[in-house]
C-alpha positions in Angstrom: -21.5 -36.8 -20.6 -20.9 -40.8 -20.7 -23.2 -44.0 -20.5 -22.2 -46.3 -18.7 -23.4 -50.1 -19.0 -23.1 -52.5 -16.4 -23.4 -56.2 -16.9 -25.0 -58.0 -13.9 -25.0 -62.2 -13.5 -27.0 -62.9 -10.5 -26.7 -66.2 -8.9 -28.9 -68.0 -11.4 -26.7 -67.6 -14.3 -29.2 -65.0 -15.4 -27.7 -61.7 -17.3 -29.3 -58.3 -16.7 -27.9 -54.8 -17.7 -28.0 -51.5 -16.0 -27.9 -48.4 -18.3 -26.7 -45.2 -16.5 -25.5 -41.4 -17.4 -22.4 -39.9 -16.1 -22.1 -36.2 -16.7 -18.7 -34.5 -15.8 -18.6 -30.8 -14.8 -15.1 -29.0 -15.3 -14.3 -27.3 -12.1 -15.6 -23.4 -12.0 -13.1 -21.3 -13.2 -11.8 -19.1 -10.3 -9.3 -16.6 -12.2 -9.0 -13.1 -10.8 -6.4 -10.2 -9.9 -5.5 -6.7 -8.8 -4.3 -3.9 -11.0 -0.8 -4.8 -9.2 0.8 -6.9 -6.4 2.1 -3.9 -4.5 0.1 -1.0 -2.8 1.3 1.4 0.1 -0.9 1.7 3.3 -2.4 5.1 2.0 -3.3 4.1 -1.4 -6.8 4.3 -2.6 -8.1 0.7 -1.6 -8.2 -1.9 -4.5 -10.8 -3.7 -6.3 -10.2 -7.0 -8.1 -10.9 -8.0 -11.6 -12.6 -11.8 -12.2 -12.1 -13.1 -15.3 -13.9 -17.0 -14.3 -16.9 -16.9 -12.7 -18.5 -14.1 -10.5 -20.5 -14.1 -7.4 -18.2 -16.1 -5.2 -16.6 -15.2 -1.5 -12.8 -13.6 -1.2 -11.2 -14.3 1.8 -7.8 -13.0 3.6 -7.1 -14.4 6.7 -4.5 -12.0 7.6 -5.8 -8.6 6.2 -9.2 -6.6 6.0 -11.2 -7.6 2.7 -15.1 -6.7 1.5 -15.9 -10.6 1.3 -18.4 -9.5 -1.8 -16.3 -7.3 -4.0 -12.6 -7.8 -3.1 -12.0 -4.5 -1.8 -8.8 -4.5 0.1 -8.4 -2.1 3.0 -5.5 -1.3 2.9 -5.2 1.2 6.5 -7.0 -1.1 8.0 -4.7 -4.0 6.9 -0.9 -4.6 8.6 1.9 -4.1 6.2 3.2 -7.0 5.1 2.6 -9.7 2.1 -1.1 -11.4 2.5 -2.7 -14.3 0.4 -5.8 -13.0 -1.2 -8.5 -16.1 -1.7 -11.3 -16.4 -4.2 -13.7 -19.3 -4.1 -16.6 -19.5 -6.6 -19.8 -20.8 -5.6 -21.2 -22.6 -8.5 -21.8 -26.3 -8.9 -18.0 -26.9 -9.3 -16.4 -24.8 -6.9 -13.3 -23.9 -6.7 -10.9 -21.7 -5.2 -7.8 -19.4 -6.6 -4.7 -17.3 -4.8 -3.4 -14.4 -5.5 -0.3 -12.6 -3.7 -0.8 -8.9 -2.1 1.9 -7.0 -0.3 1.0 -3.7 1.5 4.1 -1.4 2.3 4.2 1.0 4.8 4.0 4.4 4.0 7.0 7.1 5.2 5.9 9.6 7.5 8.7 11.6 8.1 8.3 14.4 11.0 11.0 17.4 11.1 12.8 17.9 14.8 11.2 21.7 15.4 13.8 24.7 15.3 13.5 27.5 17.8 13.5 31.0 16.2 17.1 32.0 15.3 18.4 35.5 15.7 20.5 35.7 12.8 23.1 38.3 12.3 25.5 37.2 9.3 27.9 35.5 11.3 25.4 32.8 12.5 26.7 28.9 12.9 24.9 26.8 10.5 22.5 24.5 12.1 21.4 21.0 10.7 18.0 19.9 10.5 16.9 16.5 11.3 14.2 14.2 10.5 12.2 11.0 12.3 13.5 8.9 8.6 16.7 9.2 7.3 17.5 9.3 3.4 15.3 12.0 2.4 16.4 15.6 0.6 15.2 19.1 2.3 14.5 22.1 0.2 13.2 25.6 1.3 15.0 29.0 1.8 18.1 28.4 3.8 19.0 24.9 3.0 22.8 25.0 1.8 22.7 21.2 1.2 19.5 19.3 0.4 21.6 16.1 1.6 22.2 16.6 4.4 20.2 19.3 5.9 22.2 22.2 6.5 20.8 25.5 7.4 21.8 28.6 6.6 20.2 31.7 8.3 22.0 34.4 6.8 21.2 33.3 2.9 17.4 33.1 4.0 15.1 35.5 4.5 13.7 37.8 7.7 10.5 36.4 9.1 8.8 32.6 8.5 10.8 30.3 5.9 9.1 27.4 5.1 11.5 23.8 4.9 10.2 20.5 3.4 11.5 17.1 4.1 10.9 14.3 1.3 10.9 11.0 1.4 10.9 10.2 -2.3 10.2 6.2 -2.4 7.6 4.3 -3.8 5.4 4.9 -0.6 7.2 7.9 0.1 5.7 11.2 2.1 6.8 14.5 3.3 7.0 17.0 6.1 7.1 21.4 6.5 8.2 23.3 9.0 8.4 26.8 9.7 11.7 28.6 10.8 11.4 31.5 11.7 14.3 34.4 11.6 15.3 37.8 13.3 17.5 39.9 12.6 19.6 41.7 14.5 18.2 44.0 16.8 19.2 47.6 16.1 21.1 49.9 18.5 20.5 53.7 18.3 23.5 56.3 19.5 22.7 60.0 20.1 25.2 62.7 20.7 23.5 65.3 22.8 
């Protein structure tokens, strides 16, 4: 708060003074964040923490945001980096940024595999998947790299093969191959 005095002539040579009070506000205080700067698209949507003053308006202009809490929805949302705004409304307002980037989440699906008659001598067969860069695992799988089935080192009937992506925002797919075994010939000597 400061007085202020102002010294008036007027055209008389006459001397008045004005008294007045000037108070100063400091701005609101508009400090906020997220638990992190980084989510994937399938993460459970986030809810900011404000430190300054509550009861203002967030804002995203290129995402899907609660305009009262902060909640980010993050499906809803593209992937991408976003600005996340958060403007007070006291009788200072004012406004702070904060960075979010939403990464998409893998979704790898597994090329099907017809059921295989196997009989020991069987050509091994390699699996493929929508995302490269992943590591299978399941009964049969010679090489976790690559992919590479084995019938003969699995066993009869439904064998279950998993696909992982294991990133950040990673995710995974099964499939079922099944095997047969060789069909059985009978001989009789009448």
């Amino acid at each position: 708060t400061y007085a202020q005095y102002v010294f008036l002539t007027d055209q008389n040579g006459c001397l008045d003074t004005v008294w007045n009070v000037i108070t100063v506000f400091d701005l609101d205080d508009a400090d906020f964040y997220y638990p992190q700067n980084s989510f994937c698209e399938n993460d459970v949507n986030p809810l900011p923490t404000i430190n300054g003053l509550a009861g203002g308006a967030f804002s995203c202009s290129t995402c899907v945001i609660n305009s009262s809490t902060g909640e980010i929805d993050l499906n809803a949302s593209t992937t991408g980096c976003h600005q996340i705004i958060y403007t007070t409304n006291g009788p200072c307002q004012n406004s702070s940024m904060v960075n979010i980037c939403i990464q998409p989440q893998a979704e790898p699906v597994i090329t099907p595999v017809p059921p295989i008659c196997c009989d020991g001598t069987a050509i091994p067969i390699f699996l493929i998947a929508s995302i490269p860069g992943g590591t299978w695992s399941g009964s049969g799988i010679v090489n976790p790299i690559s992919g590479e089935f084995v019938c003969y080192v699995a066993p009869w009937g439904i064998n279950t093969i998993t696909y992982t992506i294991a990133s950040t925002c990673g995710g995974d797919d099964t499939t079922n191959i099944v095997i047969n075994g060789p069909d059985l010939v009978s001989i009789y000597n009448n």
